[in-house]
XYZ file of C-alpha atoms in Angstrom:
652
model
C -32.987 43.861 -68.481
C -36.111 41.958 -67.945
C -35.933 39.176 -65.130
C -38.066 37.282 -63.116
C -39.583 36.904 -59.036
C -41.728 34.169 -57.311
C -44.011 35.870 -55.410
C -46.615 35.318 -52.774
C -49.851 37.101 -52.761
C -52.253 37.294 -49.590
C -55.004 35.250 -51.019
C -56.038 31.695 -50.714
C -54.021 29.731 -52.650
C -51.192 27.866 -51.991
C -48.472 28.770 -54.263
C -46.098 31.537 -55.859
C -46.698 33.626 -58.770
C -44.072 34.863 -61.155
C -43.977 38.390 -62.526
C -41.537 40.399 -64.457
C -39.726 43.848 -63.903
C -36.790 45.799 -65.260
C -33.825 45.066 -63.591
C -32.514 48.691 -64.174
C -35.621 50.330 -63.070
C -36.426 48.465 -60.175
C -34.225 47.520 -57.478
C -36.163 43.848 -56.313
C -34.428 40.869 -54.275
C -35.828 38.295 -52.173
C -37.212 39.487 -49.026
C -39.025 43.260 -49.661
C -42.313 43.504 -50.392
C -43.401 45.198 -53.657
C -47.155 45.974 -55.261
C -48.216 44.122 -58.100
C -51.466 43.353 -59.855
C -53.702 40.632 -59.406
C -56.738 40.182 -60.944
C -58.806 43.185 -61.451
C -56.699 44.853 -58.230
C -53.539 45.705 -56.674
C -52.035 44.149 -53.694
C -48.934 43.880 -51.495
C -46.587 40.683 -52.882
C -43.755 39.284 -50.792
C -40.786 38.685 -53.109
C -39.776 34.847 -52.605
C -36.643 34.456 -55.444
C -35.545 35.712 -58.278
C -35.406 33.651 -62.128
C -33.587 34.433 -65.045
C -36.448 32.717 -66.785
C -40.014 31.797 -67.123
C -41.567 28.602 -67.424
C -43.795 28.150 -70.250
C -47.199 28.301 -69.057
C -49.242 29.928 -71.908
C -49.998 32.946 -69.031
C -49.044 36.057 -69.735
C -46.298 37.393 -67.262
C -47.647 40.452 -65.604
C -44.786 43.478 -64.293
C -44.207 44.457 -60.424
C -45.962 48.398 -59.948
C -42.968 49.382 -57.521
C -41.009 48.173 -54.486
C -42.244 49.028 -50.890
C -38.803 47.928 -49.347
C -35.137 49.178 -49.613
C -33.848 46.449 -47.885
C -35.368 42.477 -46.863
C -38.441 42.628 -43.950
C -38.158 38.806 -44.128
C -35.607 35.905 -44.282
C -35.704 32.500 -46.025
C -36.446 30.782 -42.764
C -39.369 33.280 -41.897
C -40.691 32.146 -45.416
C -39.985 28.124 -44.204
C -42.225 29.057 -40.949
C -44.954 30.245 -43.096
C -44.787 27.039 -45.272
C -45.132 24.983 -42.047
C -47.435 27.686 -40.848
C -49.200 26.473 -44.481
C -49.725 22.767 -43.998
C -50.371 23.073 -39.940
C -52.909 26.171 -39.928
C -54.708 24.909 -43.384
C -53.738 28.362 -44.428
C -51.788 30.003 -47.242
C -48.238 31.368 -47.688
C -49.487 34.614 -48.684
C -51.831 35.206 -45.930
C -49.488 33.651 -43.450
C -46.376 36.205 -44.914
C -48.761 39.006 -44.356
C -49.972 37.879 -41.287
C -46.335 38.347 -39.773
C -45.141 41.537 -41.600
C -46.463 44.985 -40.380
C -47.890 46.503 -42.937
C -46.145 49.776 -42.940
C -44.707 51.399 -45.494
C -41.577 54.003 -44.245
C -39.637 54.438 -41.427
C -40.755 57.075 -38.451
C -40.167 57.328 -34.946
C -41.302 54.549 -33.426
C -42.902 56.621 -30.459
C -41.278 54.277 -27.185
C -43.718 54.335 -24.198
C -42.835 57.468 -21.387
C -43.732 57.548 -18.182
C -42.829 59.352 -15.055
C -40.953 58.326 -11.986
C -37.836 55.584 -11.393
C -38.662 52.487 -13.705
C -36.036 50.604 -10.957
C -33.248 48.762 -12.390
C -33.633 45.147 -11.145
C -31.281 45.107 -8.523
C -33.276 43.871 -5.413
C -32.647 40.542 -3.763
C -34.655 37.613 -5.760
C -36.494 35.214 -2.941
C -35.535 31.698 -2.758
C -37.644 30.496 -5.252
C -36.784 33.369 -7.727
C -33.362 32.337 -8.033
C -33.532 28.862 -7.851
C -35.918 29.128 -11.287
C -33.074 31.731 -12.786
C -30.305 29.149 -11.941
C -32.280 26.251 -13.845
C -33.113 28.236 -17.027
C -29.714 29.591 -17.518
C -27.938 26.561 -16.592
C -29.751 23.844 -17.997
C -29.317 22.420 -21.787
C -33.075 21.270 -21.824
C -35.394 23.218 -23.788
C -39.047 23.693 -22.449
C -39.687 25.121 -19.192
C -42.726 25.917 -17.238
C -42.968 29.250 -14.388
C -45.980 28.334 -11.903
C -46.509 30.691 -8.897
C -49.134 32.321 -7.409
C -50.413 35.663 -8.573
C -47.559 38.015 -7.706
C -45.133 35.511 -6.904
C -42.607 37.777 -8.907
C -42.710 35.814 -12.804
C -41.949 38.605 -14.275
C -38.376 39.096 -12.451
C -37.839 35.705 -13.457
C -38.344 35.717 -16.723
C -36.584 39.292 -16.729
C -33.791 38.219 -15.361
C -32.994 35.179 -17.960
C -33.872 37.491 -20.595
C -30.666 39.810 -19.603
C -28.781 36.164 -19.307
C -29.515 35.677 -22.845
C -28.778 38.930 -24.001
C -25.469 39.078 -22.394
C -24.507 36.090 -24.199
C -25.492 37.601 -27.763
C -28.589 36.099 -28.016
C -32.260 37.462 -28.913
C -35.255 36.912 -26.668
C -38.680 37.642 -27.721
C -41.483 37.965 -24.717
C -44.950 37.899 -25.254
C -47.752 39.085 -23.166
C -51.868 39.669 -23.621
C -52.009 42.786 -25.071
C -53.867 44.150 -21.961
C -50.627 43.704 -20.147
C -48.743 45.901 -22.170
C -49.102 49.188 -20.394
C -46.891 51.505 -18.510
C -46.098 48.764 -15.615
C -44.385 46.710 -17.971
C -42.591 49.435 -19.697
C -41.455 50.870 -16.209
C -40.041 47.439 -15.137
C -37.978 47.115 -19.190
C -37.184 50.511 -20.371
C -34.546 51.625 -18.391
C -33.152 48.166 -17.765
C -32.559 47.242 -21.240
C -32.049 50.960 -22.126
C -31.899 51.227 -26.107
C -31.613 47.505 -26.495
C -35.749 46.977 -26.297
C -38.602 47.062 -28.890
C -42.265 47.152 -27.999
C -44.725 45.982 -30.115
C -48.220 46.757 -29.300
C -51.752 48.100 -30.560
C -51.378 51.965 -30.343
C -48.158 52.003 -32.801
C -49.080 52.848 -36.337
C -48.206 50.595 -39.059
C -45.913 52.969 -40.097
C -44.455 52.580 -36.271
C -44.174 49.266 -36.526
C -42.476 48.106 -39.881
C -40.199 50.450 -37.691
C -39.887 48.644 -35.167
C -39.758 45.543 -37.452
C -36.517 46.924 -39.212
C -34.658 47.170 -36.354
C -35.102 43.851 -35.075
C -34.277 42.376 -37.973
C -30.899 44.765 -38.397
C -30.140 43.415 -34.949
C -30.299 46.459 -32.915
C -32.035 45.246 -30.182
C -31.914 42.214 -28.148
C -35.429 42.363 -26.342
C -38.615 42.377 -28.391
C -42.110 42.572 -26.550
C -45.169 42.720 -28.068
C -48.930 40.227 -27.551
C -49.263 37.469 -30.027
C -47.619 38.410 -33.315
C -44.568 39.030 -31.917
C -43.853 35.708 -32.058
C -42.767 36.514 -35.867
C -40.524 39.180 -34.937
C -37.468 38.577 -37.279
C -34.882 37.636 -34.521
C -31.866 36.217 -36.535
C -29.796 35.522 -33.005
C -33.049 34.058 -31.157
C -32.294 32.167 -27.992
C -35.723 32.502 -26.613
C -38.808 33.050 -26.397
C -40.981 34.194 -22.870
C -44.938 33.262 -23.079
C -46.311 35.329 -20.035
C -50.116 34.068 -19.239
C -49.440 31.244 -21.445
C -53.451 30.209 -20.275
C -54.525 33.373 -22.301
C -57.161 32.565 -25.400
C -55.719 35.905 -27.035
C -52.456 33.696 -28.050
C -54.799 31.993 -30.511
C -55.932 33.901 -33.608
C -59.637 34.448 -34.115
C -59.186 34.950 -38.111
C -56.917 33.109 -40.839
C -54.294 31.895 -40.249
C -55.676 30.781 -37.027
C -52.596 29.953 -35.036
C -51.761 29.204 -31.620
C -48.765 32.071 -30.673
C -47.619 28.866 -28.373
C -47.317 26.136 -30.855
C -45.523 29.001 -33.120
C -43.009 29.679 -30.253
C -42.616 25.883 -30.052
C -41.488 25.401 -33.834
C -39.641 28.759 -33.861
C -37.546 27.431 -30.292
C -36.832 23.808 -32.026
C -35.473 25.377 -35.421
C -33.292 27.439 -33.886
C -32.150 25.441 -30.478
C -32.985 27.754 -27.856
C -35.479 27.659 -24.830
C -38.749 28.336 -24.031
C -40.060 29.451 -21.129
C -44.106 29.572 -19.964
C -45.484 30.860 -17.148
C -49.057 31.635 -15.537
C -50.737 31.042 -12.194
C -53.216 29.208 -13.730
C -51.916 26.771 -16.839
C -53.633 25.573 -19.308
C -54.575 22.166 -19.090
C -52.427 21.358 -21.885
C -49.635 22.510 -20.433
C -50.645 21.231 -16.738
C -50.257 17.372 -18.213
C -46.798 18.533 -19.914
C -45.644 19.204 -16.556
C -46.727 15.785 -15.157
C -43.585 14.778 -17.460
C -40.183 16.509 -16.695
C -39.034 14.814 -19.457
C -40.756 17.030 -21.785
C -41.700 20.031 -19.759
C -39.508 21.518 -16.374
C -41.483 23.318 -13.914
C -40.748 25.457 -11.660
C -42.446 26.667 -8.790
C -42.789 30.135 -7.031
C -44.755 29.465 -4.066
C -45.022 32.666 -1.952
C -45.722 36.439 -3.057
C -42.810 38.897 -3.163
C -42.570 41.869 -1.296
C -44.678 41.406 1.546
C -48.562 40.365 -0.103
C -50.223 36.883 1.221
C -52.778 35.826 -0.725
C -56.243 37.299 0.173
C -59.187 35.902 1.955
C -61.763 34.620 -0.419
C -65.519 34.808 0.535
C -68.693 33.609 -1.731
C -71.674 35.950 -1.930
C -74.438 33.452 -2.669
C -77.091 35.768 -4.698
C -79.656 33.557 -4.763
C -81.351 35.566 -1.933
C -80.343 39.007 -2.864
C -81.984 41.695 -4.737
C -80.172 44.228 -7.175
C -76.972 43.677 -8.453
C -73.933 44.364 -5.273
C -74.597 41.551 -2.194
C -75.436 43.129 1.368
C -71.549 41.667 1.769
C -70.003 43.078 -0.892
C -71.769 46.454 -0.290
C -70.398 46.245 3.523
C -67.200 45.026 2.083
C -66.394 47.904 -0.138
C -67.479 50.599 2.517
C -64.793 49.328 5.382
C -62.331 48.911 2.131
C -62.837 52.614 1.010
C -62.609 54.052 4.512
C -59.612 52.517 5.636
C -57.880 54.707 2.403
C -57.611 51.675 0.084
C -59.028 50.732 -3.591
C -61.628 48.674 -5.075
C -61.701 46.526 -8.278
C -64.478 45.007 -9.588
C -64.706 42.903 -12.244
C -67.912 41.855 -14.463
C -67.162 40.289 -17.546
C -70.329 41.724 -20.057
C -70.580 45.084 -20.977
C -73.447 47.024 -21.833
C -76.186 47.910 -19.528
C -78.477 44.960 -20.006
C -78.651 42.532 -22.555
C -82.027 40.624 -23.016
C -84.962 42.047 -23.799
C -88.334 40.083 -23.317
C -92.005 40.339 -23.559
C -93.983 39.347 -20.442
C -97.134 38.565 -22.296
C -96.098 36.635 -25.070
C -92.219 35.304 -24.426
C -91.137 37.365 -27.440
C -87.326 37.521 -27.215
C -85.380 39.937 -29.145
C -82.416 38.949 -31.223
C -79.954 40.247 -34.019
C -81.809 40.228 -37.468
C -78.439 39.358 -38.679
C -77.335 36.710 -36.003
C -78.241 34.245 -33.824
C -77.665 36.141 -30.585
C -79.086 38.835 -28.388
C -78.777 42.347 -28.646
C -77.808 44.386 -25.405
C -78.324 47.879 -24.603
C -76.534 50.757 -23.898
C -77.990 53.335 -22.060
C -75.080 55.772 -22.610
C -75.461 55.537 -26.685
C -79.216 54.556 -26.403
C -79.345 52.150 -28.467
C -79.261 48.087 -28.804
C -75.790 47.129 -30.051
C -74.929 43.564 -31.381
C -71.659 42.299 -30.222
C -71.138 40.272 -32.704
C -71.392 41.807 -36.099
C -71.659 45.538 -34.532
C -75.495 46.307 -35.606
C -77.512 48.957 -33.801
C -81.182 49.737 -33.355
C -83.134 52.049 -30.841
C -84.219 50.410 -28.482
C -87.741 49.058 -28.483
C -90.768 49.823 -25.955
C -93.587 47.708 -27.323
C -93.682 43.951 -28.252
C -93.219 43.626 -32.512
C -95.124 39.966 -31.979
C -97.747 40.976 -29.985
C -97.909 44.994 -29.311
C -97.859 44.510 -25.167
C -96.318 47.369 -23.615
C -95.621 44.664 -20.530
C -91.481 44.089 -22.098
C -88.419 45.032 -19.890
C -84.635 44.473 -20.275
C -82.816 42.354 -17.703
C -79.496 41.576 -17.088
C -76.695 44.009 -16.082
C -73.525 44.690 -17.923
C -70.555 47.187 -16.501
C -72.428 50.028 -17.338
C -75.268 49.763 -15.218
C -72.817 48.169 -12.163
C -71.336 51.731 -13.273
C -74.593 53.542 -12.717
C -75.032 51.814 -9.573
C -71.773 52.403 -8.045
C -72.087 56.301 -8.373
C -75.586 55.871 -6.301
C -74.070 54.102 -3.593
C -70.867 56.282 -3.410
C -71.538 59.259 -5.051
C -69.023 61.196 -3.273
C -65.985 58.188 -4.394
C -64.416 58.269 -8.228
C -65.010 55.700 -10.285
C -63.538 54.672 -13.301
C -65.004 51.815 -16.186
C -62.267 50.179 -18.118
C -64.353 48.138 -21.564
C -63.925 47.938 -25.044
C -66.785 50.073 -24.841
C -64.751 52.584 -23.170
C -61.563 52.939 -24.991
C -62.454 51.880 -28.765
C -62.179 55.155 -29.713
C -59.211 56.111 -27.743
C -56.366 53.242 -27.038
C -54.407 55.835 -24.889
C -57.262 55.633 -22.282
C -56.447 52.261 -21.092
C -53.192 53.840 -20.117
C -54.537 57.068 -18.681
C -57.266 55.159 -16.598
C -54.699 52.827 -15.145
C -52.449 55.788 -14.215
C -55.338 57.550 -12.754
C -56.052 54.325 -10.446
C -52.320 54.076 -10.087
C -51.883 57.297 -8.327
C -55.360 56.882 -6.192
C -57.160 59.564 -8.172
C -59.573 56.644 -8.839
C -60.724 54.620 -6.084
C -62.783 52.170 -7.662
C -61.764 50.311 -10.565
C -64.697 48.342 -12.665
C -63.767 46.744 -15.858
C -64.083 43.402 -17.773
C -60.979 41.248 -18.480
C -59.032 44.498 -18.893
C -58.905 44.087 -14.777
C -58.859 40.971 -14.382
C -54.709 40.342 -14.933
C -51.358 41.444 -15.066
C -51.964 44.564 -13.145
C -50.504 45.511 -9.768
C -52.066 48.000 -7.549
C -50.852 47.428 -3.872
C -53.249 49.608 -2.365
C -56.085 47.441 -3.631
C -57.703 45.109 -0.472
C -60.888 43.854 -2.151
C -61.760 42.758 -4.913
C -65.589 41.854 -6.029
C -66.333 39.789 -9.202
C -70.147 41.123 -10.009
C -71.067 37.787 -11.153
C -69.225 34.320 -11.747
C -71.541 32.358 -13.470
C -71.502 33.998 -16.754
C -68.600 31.712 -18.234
C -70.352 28.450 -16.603
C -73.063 28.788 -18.694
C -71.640 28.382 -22.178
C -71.940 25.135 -24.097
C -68.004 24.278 -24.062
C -66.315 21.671 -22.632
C -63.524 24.350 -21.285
C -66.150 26.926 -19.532
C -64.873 25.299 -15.776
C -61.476 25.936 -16.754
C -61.860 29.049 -18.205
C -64.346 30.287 -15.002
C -61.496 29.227 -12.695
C -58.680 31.034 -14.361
C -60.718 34.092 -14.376
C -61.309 33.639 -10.263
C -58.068 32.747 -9.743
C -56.492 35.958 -11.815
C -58.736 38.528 -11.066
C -59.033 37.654 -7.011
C -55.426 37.846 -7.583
C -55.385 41.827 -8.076
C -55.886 41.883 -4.159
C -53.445 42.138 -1.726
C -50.427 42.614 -3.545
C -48.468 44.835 -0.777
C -50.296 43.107 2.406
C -51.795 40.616 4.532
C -55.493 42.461 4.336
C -56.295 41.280 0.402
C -60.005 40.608 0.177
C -61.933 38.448 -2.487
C -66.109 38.342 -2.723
C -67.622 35.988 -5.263
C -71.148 36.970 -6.349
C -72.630 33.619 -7.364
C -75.844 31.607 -7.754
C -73.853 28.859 -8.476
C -71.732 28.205 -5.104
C -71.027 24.719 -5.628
C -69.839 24.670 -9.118
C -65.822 23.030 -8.810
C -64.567 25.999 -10.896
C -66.044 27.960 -7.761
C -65.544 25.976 -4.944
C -61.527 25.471 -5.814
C -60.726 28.892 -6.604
C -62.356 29.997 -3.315
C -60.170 27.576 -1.580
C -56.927 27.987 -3.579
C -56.753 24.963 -4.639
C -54.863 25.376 -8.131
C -53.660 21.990 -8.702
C -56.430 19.918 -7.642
C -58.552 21.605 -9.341
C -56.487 20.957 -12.276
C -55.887 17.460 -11.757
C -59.281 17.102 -11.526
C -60.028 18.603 -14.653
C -57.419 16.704 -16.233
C -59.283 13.441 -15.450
C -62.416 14.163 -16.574
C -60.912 15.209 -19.783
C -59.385 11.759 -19.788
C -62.557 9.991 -19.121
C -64.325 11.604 -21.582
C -61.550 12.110 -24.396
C -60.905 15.720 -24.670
C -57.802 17.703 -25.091
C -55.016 17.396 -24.024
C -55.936 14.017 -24.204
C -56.891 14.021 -27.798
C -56.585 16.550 -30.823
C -59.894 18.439 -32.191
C -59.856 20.158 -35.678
C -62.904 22.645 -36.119
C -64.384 22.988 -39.376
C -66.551 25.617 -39.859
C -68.805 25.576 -43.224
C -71.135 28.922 -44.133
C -73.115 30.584 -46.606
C -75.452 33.419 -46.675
C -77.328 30.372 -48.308
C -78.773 27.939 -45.247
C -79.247 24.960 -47.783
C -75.810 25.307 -49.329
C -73.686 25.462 -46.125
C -76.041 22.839 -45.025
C -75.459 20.308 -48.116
C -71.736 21.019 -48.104
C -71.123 20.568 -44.529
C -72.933 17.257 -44.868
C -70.713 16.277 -48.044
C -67.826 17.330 -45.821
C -68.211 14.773 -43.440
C -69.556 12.028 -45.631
C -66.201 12.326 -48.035
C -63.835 12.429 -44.477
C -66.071 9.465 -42.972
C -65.202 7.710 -45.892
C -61.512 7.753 -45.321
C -59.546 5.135 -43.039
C -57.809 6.578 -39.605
C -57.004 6.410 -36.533
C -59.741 9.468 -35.868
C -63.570 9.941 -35.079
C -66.196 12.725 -37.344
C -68.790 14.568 -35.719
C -71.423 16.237 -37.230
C -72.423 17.735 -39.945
C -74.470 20.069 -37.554
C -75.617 24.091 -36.826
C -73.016 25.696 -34.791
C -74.007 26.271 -31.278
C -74.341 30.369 -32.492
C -76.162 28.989 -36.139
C -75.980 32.335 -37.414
C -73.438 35.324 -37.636
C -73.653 38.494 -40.071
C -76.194 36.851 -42.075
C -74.497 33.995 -42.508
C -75.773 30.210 -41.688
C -72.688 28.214 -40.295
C -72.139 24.373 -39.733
C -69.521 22.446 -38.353
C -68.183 19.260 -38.825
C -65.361 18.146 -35.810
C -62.333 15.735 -36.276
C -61.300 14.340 -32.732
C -57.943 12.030 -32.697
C -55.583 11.222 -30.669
C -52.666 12.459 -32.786
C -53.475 15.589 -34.890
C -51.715 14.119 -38.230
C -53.798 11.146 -39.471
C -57.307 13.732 -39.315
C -55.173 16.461 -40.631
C -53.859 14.264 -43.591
C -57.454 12.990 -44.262
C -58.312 16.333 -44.193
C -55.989 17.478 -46.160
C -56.568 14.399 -49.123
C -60.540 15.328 -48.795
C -59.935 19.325 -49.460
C -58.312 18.772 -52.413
C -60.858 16.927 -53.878
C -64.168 18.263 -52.840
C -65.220 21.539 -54.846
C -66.433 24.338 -52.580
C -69.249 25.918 -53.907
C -68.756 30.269 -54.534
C -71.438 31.064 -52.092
C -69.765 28.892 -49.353
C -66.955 29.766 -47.499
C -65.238 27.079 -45.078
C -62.906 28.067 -42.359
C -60.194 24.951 -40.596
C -59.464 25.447 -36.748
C -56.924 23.580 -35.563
C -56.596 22.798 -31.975
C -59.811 24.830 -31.037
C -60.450 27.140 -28.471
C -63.925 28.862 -29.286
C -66.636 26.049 -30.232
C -68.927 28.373 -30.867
C-alpha cells in the first residue's frame, strides 16, 4: 500500500517534502531517518509525519531508497526545538535536525573511557560554600542559577552532586563541558559514581559510537549525559537539567550553520520542560555577569576559597619590553627553582607554529595567503608555510617575490619554537607540546599527553588553550603565559574580556594542592586593565568595569548584534549585494540601528571576498523581524552566499 511522509532534508530551505513508499516494504514512522533522493543526489531525510494522501501540486512524488532507523532517534518536541532553532538561528529545519542527530548508522559498542586507579566515589566532606550552593539548587523552585568561584573552588562537586539529586528523583540531567575538558579527569570523577547510568559524548567516538550512545538516551537508560556543545540535543525525555561548565567558553557557539549559542539552547530546552539550569565559570561572561546583578532572573552562588588545601598563586608581570628572545630573565629563573624543588611547569602560548610573519627588509614585502587575507606561518617541523585559515601550504620562501632581496626573515614565535627553546635551556627535563598541530592526527594523544604529565613523566607542559582550563595537576607551582598580548590586539570589542579570562584560567592551573602556586605574565603591554586585574585578582571589578563601558558605548549585554556576513568568489557581487542588504533593511521602521555595508575586518577567506552588514538593537526581535521581512524579498544572487549570526561572538 502506497502512503505518504513529510520529510526534512538538510538543505536550505525551510519546509518539508513529501515522498511516497510501500507500506509493506518499508517499515517508516515519524522519527527515523531514511535516504531519499533529492535532486540529482541522495541524502539522509528525517521522517516528520505520515499522510494517507498527497496534495495536488503538479510534482511528481518521488519514493524513500530505505530506512536507516528501526526505531525513532527524535521526538516531536526535538522537531519543535528545531523549528524555533529555525526562526532564531535564520537556519533551516533540515540542517538544524541534522545538526542534532549523530550521523551513525548501527549500533556498536560505544567504547566508555578506561582509566587506571580509584575514580573516588564522592563521599568527602563538601566546604561551607559547597553545600550551601547544593542546598539552594535542590531546594529552590527558581529556575536559573549561576556557580562563581575561583579556579578550583570545587564546581565540579557542586554541580556533581545536584546532578545525583536529580537523578535520584527520576529526572535526566545533561552537563556540558569544552570539549578540551573531556578527558580522563572528568571520567575518573563520573564513571564509577554514576556506574552504568552515564553517557559520554565526545570527539573520539565514531558516528557509529554515537547514534549509540544517542539510542540509549533516548530509551532512557541513563540518567547522566556529558558531552561539549551538541549535547545540548541529547534526546532526554525526563530532563530536569541541564549543567553549562565554563559557561564563558566561545566553543558553546557554533562556528558553521546553524550557528547557535549551546547556552541560549539550554535556556529554551530548561523553560519547555520546567527544570533548572545551572552555569558556572570563574570568569562569566559578561552577559551572564549583568544577569547576576538581578536575583530575580539569575541566583548566584559563590565559592570563595579553593578545596583541598590550594590558595591562589602569586601573580608576577614580566614586562618584555627590555628583554631579548622569547622566556624573561624571570621566568627563566622561575622555572629553574620550580623544576628543582620536584614540581611541574605549564606554559601556555596561544599561536602555534614556529613563526608567523614573514617580511622583506628592503622593500616591506609582506607575505600573505594567495587565497586569504591573512598571514601564513611556518612550521619548521613540516617545513613548510601553513595557512590557518583555509589549510594551504607552500615551502617556505628565501628571497623577496617583489623585489629579489635575500635581506627577508620570519618573526614571531608560535609553541613550536617556545618548544625548540625549552629543550635548549633544559635539555636534560621532558617536555611535552599539547596543539592542534600536535594531535590532529591522533585525538587519543590529548589523553596520553595529559596522563604522561599526570604521572610526572612530563615535567613541562606547553600548549595553547588545550592548557589553559579545566585541568588539575597539583604538583604544578608555576605557570608562565609566553605572551599576553596576542588577544589585545584584535579589532573586537570583547578582546579585554576574552584576554582576562584566558589570565584568569590558565594562571589558575597553579597551585591547586598548595600555598607555593606561581603565575609570570610575559607582556609588553603591563598596563592594559585585562592585565592589570587579572594580576591582582580582581574578577569582579574588572567585570563591572567592563560592564560599564559596554553600557556607555552600547554593546552587549546591553544591546543585541546580528552579524550578516555577505560573500562571493566575485568582489563586485558580494560588494553590490551587501550594499542592497543594508539599503532594503535601512529602509524598514524599528527600534534598531544598520551598520555597514563594509569588508570584513579578514576581507578575504578561501578565495572568497566577504562583507558585512551589522544590526545593533536593544531587543533582538524588531532587527530580527526586519530581517526576516527583507530576506524574503531580496533575491540572492547564485554566486553569493550570505551567512546570519545571531548574537555574535567572532567579528571577524
Amino acid at each position: 500500500m502506497t502512503q505518504y511522509a513529510k520529510i526534512c532534508v538538510p538543505v536550505p530551505l525551510k519546509t518539508e517534502f513529501i515522498y511516497c513508499f510501500d507500506s509493506e516494504k518499508l517499515q517508516v514512522i515519524p522519527g527515523v531517518r531514511v535516504m531519499v533522493p533529492f535532486g540529482s543526489r541522495r541524502t539522509r531525510g528525517y521522517v516528520i509525519d505520515l499522510e494517507d494522501s498527497v496534495p495536488d501540486s503538479g510534482f511528481s512524488v518521488r519514493e524513500i531508497i530505505r530506512v536507516i532507523d528501526k526505531e525513532p532517534v527524535f521526538s516531536k518536541k526535538d522537531y519543535e526545538l528545531a523549528l524555533w532553532m529555525e526562526k532564531f538561528y535564520f537556519s533551516s529545519r533540515g540542517e538544524i535536525l541534522d545538526t542534532m542527530i549523530p550521523g551513525g548508522r548501527r549500533d556498536v559498542g560505544f567504547g566508555a573511557v578506561s582509566f587506571d586507579g580509584d575514580a573516588g566515589g564522592g563521599d568527602f566532606e563538601l566546604s561551607d560554600d559547597q553545600k550551601n550552593a547544593v542546598n539552594i539548587v535542590t531546594e529552590s523552585d527558581k529556575g536559573l542559577f549561576y556557580l562563581y568561584g575561583v579556579t578550583g573552588s570545587g564546581k565540579t562537586e557542586v554541580f556533581l552532586r545536584c546532578a545525583k539529586d536529580v537523578i535520584d528523583h527520576g529526572g535526566q540531567v545533561i552537563y556540558l563541558v569544552p570539549e578540551i575538558t573531556l578527558t580522563h579527569q572528568l571520567a575518573r570523577q563520573v564513571l564509577n559514581r554514576f556506574e552504568n547510568n552515564v553517557a559520554i559524548l565526545h570527539s573520539g567516538l565514531t558516528d557509529a559510537q554515537r547514534i549509540t550512545q544517542w539510542r540509549r538516551i533516548k530509551r532512557g537508560e541513563v540518567g547522566l549525559v556529558i558531552g561539549a556543545r551538541s549535547a545540548v540535543f541529547a534526546p532526554c525525555d525526563r530532563l530536569k537539567m541541564i549543567i553549562i561548565d565554563e559557561e564563558h567558553e566561545n566553543s558553546y557557539k557554533s562556528g558553521n550553520s546553524p550557528r547557535y549559542h549551546a547556552r541560549q539552547v539550554a535556556q529554551k530546552r530548561i523553560s519547555d520542560c520546567g527544570g533548572k539550569l545551572l552555569l558556572g565559570s570563574a570568569t562569566p561572561s559578561l552577559e551572564a555577569w549583568a544577569m547576576m546583578k538581578d536575583p530575580s532572573r539569575m541566583i548566584r552562588l559563590d565559592l570563595r576559597q579553593r578545596v583541598g588545601g590550594g590558595a591562589m598563586p602569586e601573580v608576577t608581570v614580566a614586562d618584555m619590553s627590555g628583554e631579548k628572545g622569547i622566556f624573561s630573565a624571570l621566568l627563566q629563573k622561575k622555572m629553574t627553582d620550580a623544576l628543582g624543588a620536584g614540581r611541574q611547569v605549564i606554559l601556555f602560548l596561544n599561536r602555534r607554529g614556529y613563526s608567523y610573519y614573514f617580511h622583506c627588509r628592503n622593500c616591506g614585502f609582506e607575505l600573505k595567503c594567495p587565497h586569504c587575507d591573512v598571514a601564513m606561518t611556518y612550521h619548521r617541523k613540516s617545513g613548510e608555510l601553513i595557512c590557518h585559515y583555509c589549510g594551504s601550504r607552500r615551502k617556505p620562501l628565501k628571497v623577496c617575490p617583489e623585489c629579489h632581496s635575500t635581506d627577508v626573515m620570519y618573526s614571531g614565535f608560535g609553541t613550536e619554537q617556545v618548544e625548540n627553546e625549552l629543550m635548549k635551556l633544559f635539555p636534560s627535563v621532558p617536555v611535552a607540546r599539547l596543539d592542534t598541530d600536535t594531535v590532529s592526527s591522533d585525538r587519543k594523544l590529548i589523553d596520553r599527553t595529559l596522563e604522561d604529565f599526570r604521572t610526572g613523566k612530563t615535567k613541562i607542559l606547553l600548549g595553547t588553550q588545550m592548557v589553559a582550563k579545566g585541568l588539575n595537576f597539583p604538583n604544578v607551582s608555576l605557570v608562565g603565559i609566553i605572551l599576553a598580548d596576542s588577544g589585545l590586539l584584535i579589532p573586537d570589542f570583547r578582546a579585554e574580556e576574552r584576554t582576562f579570562d584566558l589570565l584568569v584560567q590558565v594562571s589558575g592551573r597553579s597551585g591547586r594542592a598548595d600555598s607555593s602556586g606561581e603565575v609570570v605574565i610575559q607582556t609588553r603591554m603591563k598596563n592594559s586593565p585585562a592585565i592589570t586585574y587579572a594580576c591582582n585578582a580582581k574578577t569582579g571589578e574588572f567585570f563591572d568595569r567592563e560592564l560599564e563601558i559596554r553600557r556607555q558605548t552600547g554593546f552587549p549585554p546591553f544591546s543585541r548584534l546580528i552579524n550578516i556576513v555577505i560573500r562571493s568568489r566575485k568582489q563586485e557581487a558580494a560588494y553590490t549585494t551587501s550594499c542592497n542588504l543594508a539599503e532594503k533593511l535601512r529602509e524598514r521602521h524599528g527600534d534598531f540601528e544598520v551598520f555597514g555595508a563594509q569588508e570584513c575586518p579578514i576581507e578575504k577567506v578561501r578565495e572568497n571576498y566577504r562583507f558585512q552588514v551589522i544590526l545593533r538593537s536593544r531587543k533582538a526581535s524588531s532587527a530580527m523581524k526586519a530581517l526576516s521581512d527583507v530576506l524574503s524579498e531580496v533575491k540572492i544572487p547564485s554566486a553569493v552566499t550570505l551567512e546570519v549570526d545571531v548574537d555574535p561572538l567572532d567579528m571577524l
